[in-house]
CSV table of C-alpha atoms and ligand atoms in Angstrom, one decimal:
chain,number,residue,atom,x,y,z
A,86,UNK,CA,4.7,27.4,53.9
A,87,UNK,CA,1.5,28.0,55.7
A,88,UNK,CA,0.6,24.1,55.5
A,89,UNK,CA,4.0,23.2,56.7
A,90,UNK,CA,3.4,25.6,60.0
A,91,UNK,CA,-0.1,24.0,60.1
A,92,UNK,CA,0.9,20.6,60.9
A,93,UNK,CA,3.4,21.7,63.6
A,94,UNK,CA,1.1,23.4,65.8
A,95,UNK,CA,-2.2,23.4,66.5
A,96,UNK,CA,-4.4,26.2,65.5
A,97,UNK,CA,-6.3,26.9,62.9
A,98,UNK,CA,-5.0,29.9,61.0
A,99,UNK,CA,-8.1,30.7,59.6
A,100,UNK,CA,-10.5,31.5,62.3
A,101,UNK,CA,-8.0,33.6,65.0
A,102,UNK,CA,-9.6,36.1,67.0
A,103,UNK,CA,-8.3,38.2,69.5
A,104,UNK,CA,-7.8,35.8,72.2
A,105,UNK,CA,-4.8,34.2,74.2
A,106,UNK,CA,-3.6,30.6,72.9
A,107,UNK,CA,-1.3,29.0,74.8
A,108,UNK,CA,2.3,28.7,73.1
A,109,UNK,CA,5.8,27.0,73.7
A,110,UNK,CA,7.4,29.6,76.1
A,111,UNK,CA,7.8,32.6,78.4
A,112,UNK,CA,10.2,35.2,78.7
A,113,UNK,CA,10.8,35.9,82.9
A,114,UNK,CA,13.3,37.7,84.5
A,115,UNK,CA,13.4,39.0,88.0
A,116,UNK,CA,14.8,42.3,89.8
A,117,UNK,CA,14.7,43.7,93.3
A,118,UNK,CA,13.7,47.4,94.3
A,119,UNK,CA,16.7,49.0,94.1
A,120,UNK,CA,18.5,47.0,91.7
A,121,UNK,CA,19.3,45.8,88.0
A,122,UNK,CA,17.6,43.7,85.7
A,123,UNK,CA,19.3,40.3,85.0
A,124,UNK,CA,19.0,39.5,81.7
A,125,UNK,CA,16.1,36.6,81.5
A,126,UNK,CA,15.1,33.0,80.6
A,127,UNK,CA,12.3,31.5,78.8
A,128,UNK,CA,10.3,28.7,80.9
A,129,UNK,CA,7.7,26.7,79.6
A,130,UNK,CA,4.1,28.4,78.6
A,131,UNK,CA,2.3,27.5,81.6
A,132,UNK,CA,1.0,28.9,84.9
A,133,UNK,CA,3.4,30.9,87.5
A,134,UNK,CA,3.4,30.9,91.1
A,135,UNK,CA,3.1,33.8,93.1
A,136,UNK,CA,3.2,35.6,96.8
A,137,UNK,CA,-0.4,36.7,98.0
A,138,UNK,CA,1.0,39.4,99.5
A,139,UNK,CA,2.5,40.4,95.7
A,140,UNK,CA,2.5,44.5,94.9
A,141,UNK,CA,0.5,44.1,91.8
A,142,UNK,CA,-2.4,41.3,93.5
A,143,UNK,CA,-2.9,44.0,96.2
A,144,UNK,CA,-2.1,47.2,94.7
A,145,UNK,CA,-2.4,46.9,91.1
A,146,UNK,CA,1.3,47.7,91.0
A,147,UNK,CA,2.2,46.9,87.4
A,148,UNK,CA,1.8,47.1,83.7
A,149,UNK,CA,1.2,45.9,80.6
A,150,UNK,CA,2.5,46.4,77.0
A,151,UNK,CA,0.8,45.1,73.4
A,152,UNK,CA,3.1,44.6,70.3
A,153,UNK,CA,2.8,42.8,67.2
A,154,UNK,CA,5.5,40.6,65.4
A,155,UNK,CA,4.3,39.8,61.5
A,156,UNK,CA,5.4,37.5,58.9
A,157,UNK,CA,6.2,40.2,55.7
A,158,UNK,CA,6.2,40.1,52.5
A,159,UNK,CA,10.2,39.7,52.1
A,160,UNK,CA,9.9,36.8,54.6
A,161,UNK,CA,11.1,38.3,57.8
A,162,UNK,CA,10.0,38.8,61.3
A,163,UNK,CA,8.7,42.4,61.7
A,164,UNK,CA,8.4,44.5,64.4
A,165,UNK,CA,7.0,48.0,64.6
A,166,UNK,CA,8.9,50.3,66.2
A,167,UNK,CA,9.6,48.5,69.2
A,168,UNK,CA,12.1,51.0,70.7
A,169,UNK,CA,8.8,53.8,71.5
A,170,UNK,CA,7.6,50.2,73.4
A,171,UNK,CA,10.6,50.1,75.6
A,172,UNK,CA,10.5,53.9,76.1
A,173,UNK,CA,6.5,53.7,76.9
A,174,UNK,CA,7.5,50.7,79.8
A,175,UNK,CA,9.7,53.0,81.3
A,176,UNK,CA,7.8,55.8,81.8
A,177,UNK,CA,5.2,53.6,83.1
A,178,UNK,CA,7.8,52.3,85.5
A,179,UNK,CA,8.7,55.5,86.6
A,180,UNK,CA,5.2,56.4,87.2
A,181,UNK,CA,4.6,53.1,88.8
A,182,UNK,CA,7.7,53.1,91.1
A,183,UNK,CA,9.0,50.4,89.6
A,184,UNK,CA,12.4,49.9,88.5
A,185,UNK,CA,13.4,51.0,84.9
A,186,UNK,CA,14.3,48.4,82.4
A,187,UNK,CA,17.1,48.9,79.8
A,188,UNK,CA,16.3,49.3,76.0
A,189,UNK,CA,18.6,46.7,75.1
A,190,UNK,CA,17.4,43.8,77.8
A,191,UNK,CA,13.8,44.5,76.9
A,192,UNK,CA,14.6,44.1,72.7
A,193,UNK,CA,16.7,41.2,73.5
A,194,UNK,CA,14.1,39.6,75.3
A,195,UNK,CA,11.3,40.1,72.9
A,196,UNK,CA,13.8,38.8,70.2
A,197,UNK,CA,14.2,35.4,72.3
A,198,UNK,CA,11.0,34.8,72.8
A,199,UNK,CA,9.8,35.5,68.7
A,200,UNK,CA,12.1,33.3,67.8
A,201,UNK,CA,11.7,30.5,69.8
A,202,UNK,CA,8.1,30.6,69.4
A,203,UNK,CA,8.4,31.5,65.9
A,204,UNK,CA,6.2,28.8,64.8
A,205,UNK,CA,2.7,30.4,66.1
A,206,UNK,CA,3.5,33.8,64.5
A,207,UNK,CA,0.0,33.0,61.6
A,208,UNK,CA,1.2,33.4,57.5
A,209,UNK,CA,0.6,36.5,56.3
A,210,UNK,CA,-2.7,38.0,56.0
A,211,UNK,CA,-3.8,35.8,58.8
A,212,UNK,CA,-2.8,37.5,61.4
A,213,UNK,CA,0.2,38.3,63.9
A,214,UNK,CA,1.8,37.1,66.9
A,215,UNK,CA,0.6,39.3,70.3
A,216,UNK,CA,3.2,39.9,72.5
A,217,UNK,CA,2.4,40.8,76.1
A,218,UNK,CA,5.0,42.4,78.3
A,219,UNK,CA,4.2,42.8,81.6
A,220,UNK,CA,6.1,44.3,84.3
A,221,UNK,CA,4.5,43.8,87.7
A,222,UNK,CA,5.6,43.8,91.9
A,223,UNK,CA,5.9,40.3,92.5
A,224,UNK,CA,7.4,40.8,96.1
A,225,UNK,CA,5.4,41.4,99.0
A,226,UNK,CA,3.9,43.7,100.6
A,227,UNK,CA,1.6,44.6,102.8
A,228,UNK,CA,1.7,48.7,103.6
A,229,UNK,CA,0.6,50.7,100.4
A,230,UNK,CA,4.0,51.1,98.8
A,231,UNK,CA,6.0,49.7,96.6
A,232,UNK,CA,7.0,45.8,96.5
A,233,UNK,CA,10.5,44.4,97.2
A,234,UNK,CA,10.7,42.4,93.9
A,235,UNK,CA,9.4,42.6,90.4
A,236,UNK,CA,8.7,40.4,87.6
A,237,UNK,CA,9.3,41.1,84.0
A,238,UNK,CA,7.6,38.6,81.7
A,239,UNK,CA,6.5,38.1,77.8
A,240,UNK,CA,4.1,36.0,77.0
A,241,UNK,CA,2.9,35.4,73.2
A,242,UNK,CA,-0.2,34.6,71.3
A,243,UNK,CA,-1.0,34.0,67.7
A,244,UNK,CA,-4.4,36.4,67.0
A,245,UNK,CA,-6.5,37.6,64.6
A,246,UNK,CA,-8.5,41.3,64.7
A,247,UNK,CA,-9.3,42.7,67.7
A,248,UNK,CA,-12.4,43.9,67.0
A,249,UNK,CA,-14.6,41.7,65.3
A,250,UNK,CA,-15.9,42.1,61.7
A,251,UNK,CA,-13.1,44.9,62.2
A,252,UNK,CA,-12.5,45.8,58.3
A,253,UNK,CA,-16.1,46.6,58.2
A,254,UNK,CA,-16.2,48.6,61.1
A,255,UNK,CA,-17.4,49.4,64.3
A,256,UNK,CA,-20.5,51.1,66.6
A,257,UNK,CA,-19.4,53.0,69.1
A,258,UNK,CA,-21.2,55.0,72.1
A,259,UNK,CA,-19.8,58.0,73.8
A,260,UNK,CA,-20.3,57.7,77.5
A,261,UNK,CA,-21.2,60.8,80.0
A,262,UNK,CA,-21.6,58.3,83.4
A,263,UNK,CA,-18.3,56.6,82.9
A,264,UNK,CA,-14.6,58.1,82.9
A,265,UNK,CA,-11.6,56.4,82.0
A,266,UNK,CA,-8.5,58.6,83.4
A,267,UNK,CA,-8.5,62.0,85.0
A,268,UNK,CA,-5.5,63.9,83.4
A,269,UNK,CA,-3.1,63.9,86.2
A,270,UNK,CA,-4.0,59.9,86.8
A,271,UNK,CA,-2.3,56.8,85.5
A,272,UNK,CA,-4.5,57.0,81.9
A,273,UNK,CA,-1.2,58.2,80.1
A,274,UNK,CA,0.4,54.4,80.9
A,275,UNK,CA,-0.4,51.3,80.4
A,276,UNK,CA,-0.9,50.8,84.2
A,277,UNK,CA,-3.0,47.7,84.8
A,278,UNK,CA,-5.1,49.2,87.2
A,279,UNK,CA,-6.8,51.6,84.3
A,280,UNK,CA,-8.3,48.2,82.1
A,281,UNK,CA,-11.0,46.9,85.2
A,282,UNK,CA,-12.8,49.9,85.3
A,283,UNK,CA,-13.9,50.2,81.7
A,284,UNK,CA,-15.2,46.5,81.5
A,285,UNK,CA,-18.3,47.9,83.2
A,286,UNK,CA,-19.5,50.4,81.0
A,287,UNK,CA,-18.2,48.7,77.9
A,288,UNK,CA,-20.2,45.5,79.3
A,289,UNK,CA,-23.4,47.7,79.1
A,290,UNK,CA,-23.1,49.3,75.9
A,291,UNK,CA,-22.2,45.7,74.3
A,292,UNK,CA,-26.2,44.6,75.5
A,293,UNK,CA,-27.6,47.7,72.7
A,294,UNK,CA,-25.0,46.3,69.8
A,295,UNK,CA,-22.2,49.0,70.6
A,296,UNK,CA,-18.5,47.3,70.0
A,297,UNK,CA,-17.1,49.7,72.5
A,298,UNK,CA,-17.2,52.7,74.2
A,299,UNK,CA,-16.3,56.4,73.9
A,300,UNK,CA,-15.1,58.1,76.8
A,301,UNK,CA,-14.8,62.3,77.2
A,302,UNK,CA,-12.5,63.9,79.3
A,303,UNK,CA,-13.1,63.5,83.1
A,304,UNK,CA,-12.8,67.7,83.7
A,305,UNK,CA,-15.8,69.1,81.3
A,306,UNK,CA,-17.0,65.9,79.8
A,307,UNK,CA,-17.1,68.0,76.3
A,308,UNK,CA,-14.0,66.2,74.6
A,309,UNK,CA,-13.5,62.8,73.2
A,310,UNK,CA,-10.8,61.1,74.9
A,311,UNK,CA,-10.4,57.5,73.6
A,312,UNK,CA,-12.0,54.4,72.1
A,313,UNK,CA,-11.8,51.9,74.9
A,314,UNK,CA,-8.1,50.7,74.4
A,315,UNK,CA,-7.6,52.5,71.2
A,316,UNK,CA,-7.0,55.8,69.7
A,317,UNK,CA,-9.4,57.9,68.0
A,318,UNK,CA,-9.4,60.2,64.8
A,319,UNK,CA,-11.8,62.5,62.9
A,320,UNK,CA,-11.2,63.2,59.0
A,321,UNK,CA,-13.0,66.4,58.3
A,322,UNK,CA,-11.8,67.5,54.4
A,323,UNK,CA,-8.3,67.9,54.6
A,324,UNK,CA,-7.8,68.2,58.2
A,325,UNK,CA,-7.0,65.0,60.5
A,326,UNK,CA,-8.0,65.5,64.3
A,327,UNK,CA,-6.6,63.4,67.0
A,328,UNK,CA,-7.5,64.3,70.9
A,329,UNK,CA,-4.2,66.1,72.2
A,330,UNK,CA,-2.2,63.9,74.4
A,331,UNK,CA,-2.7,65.5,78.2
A,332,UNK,CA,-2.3,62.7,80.6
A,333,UNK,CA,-5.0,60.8,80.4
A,334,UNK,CA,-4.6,59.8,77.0
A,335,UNK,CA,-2.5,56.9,76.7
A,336,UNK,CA,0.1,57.8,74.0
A,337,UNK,CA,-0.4,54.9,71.3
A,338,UNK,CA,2.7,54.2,68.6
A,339,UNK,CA,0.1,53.6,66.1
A,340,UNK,CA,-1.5,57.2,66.6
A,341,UNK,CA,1.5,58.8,66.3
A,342,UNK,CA,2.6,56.8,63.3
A,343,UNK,CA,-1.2,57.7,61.8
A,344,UNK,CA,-0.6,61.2,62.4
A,345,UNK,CA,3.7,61.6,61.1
A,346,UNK,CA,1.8,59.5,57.8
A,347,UNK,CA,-0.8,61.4,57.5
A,348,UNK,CA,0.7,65.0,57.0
A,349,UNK,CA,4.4,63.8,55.2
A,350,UNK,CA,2.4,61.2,52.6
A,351,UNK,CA,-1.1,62.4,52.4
A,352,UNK,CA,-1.7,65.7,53.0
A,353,UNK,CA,-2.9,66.0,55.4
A,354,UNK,CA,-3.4,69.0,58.0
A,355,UNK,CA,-2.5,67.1,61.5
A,356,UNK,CA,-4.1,68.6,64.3
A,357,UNK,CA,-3.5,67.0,67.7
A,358,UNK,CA,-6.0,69.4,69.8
A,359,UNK,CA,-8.7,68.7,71.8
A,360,UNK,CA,-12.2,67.4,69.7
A,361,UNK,CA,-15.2,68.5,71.4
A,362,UNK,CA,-17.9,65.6,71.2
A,363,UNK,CA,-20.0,67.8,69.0
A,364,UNK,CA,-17.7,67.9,66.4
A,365,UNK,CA,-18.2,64.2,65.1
A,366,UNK,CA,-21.5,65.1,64.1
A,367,UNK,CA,-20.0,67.1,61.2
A,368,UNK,CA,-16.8,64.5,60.1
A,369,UNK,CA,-16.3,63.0,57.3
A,370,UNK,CA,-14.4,59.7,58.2
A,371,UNK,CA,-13.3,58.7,62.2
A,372,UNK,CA,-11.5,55.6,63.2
A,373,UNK,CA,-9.4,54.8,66.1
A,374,UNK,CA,-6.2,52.6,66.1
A,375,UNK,CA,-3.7,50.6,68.4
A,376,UNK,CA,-1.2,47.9,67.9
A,377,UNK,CA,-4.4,45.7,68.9
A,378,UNK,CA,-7.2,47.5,66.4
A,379,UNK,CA,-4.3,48.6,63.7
A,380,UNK,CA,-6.8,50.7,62.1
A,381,UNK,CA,-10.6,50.4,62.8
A,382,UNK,CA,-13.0,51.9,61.2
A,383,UNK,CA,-16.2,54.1,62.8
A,384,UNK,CA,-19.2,53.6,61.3
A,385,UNK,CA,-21.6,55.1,63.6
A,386,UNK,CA,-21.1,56.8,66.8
A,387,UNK,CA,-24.4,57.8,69.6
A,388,UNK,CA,-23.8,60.8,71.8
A,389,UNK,CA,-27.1,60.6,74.1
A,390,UNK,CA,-30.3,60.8,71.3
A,391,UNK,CA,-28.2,61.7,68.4
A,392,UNK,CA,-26.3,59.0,66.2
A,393,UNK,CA,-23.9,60.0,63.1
A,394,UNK,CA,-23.3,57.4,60.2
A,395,UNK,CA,-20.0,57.6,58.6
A,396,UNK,CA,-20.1,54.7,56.4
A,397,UNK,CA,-22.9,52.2,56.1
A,398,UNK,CA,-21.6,49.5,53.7
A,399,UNK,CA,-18.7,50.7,52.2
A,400,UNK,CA,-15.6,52.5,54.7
A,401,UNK,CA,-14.2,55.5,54.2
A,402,UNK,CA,-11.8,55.9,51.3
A,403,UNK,CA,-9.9,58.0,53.0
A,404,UNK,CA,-9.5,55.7,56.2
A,405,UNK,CA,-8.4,52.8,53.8
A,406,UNK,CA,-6.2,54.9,52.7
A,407,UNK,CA,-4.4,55.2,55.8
A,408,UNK,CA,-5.1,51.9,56.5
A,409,UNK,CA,-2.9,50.7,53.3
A,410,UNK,CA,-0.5,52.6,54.1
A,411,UNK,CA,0.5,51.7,57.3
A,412,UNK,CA,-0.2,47.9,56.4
A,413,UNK,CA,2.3,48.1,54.0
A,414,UNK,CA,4.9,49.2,55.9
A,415,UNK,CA,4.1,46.4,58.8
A,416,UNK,CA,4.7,43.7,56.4
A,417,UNK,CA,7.3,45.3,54.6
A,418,UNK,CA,5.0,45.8,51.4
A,419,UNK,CA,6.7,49.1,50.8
A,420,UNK,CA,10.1,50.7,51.6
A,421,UNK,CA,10.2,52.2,55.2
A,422,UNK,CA,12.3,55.4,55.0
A,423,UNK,CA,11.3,56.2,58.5
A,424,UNK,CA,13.2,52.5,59.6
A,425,UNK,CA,10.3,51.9,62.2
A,426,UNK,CA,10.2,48.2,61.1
A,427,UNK,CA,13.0,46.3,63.3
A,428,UNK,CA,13.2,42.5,61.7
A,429,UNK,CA,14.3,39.1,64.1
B,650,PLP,C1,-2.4,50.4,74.2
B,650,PLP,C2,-3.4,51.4,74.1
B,650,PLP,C3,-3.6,52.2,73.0
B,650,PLP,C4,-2.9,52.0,71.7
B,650,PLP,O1,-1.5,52.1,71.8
B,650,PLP,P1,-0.6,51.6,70.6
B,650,PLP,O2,0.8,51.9,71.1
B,650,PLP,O3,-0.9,52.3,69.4
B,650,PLP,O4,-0.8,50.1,70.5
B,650,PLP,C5,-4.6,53.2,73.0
B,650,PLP,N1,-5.3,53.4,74.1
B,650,PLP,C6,-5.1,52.7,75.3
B,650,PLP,C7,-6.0,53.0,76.4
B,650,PLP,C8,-4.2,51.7,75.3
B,650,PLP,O5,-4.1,50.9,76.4
């Protein structure tokens, strides 16, 4: 199988990283402010052209969505839970003034555009096909408020782990001079206007080795927020500790599937409070997930002169765990009595 898919397109299985690779087509559809999505086309990968004047080019009015289709184990197409997606744009759309997209378009159009680029979703093991909804102002504008027209596209690129080495973990630094979201900002949706602003500090912290950074909350600066674009978790004994979703935590499908796992199939105590940074100097295991990371694990983390070493060599059972057992459901290793696996 893998061979066969080799020689019809051209990349190299083996040696994907996170990065966009240009495929055979687009999902676009179009709607105007006050009215109803048409149901799309696909167009050939390739540039599109668009007003200066367009809402999201002057105002950052848009947003972005990251989801993962997977060749399993039975042969299928798999795709996690893509209905919490569809529910995530739309409340981002709200937020965003934009107008609301129905469950049904959005599923049918990521089905469309699997399939017919079917061919650049990598075998199994070596990776996954990204998909990238984004749902943007395209109309212009030139007042602060929202565009006439909007765009709803899906593009698609085969990639390999987002972070890299991933499965042997990462270095991370909590940040005091940087913020990501204030709690009643745009941090609890995947608003395109939250990613610039981290590229900074996460640009600074890359020069000392760091993969990424920490950030606290932007009120006290005492509680961990998130890991960059990813979720983050503290295993202390029997008790799993995830940051408390308050608005300017951006409420990933991954962390909540980590935390509904967690206490129904390992025992876990789930606690969904808020972790004050002084805490992860006394965990036993912490990682951070997304559709992007999956699972990642933490093997160090620096908060100003102090660092803590979770793993050095070998990760944490107990994250691999985790990690096994939401990989199994993804690629249909396992039976899913939860039916979060929708297959093409
Ligand atoms: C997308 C994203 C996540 C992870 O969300 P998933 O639904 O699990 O992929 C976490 N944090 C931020 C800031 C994100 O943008």
């Amino acid at each position: 199988m893998a061979t066969e898919l080799e020689e019809k397109v051209d990349v190299n299985w083996d040696d994907l990283t996170f990065s966009a690779t240009p495929t055979k087509s687009i999902y676009l559809t179009t709607c105007k402010e006050d009215g109803q999505w048409k149901p799309g086309e696909l167009i050939p990968y390739g540039d599109i052209s668009i007003s200066p004047a367009a809402g999201v080019l002057n105002y950052g009015q848009g947003l972005f969505e990251g989801m993962k289709a997977y060749r399993t184990s039975k042969g299928n197409i798999g795709i996690f839970r893509p209905s919490e997606n569809a529910k995530r744009v739309n409340s981002g759309c709200r937020r965003l003034c934009m107008p609301e997209i129905p469950e049904e378009l959005f599923w049918d159009a990521i089905r469309l555009v699997v399939k017919d680029n079917e061919e650049y979703i990598p075998p199994i093991g070596k990776g996954a096909l990204y998909l990238r909804p984004l749902v943007f102002g395209s109309g212009p504008v030139l007042g602060v408020k929202p565009a006439p027209e909007y765009t709803f596209l899906i593009y698609v690129s085969p990639v390999g782990p987002y972070f890299k080495g991933a499965m042997s973990g990462i270095h991370l630094k909590v940040v005091e001079n940087f913020h990501r979201a204030p709690q009643y900002g745009t941090g609890g949706v995947k608003a395109i206007g939250n990613y610039a602003g981290g590229m900074y500090p996460a640009r600074l912290v890359k020069t000392e080795e760091f993969s990424e950074v920490v950030y606290l909350d932007a009120r006290e600066e005492k509680y961990i927020e998130e890991v960059g674009a990813a979720n983050f978790f503290l295993i202390k004994g029997d008790v799993l500790a995830s940051p408390e979703l308050d608005g300017s935590i951006l409420p990933g499908i991954i962390r909540k599937s980590i935390l509904h796992l967690a206490g129904t199939e390992f025992g876990y105590k789930v606690e969904e409070r808020k972790v004050h940074v002084d805490e992860i100097f006394e965990g036993d295991e912490a990682f951070c997930s997304g559709t992007a990371a999956v699972i990642t694990p933490i093997i160090s983390m620096t908060y100003r002169d102090r660092k803590m070493i979770y793993c050095d060599g070998e990760v944490g059972k107990k994250t691999m765990e985790l990690y096994d057992g939401l990989m199994q459901l993804l690629l249909e290793q396992r039976d899913d009595p939860y039916g979060w696996l929708e297959t093409i």
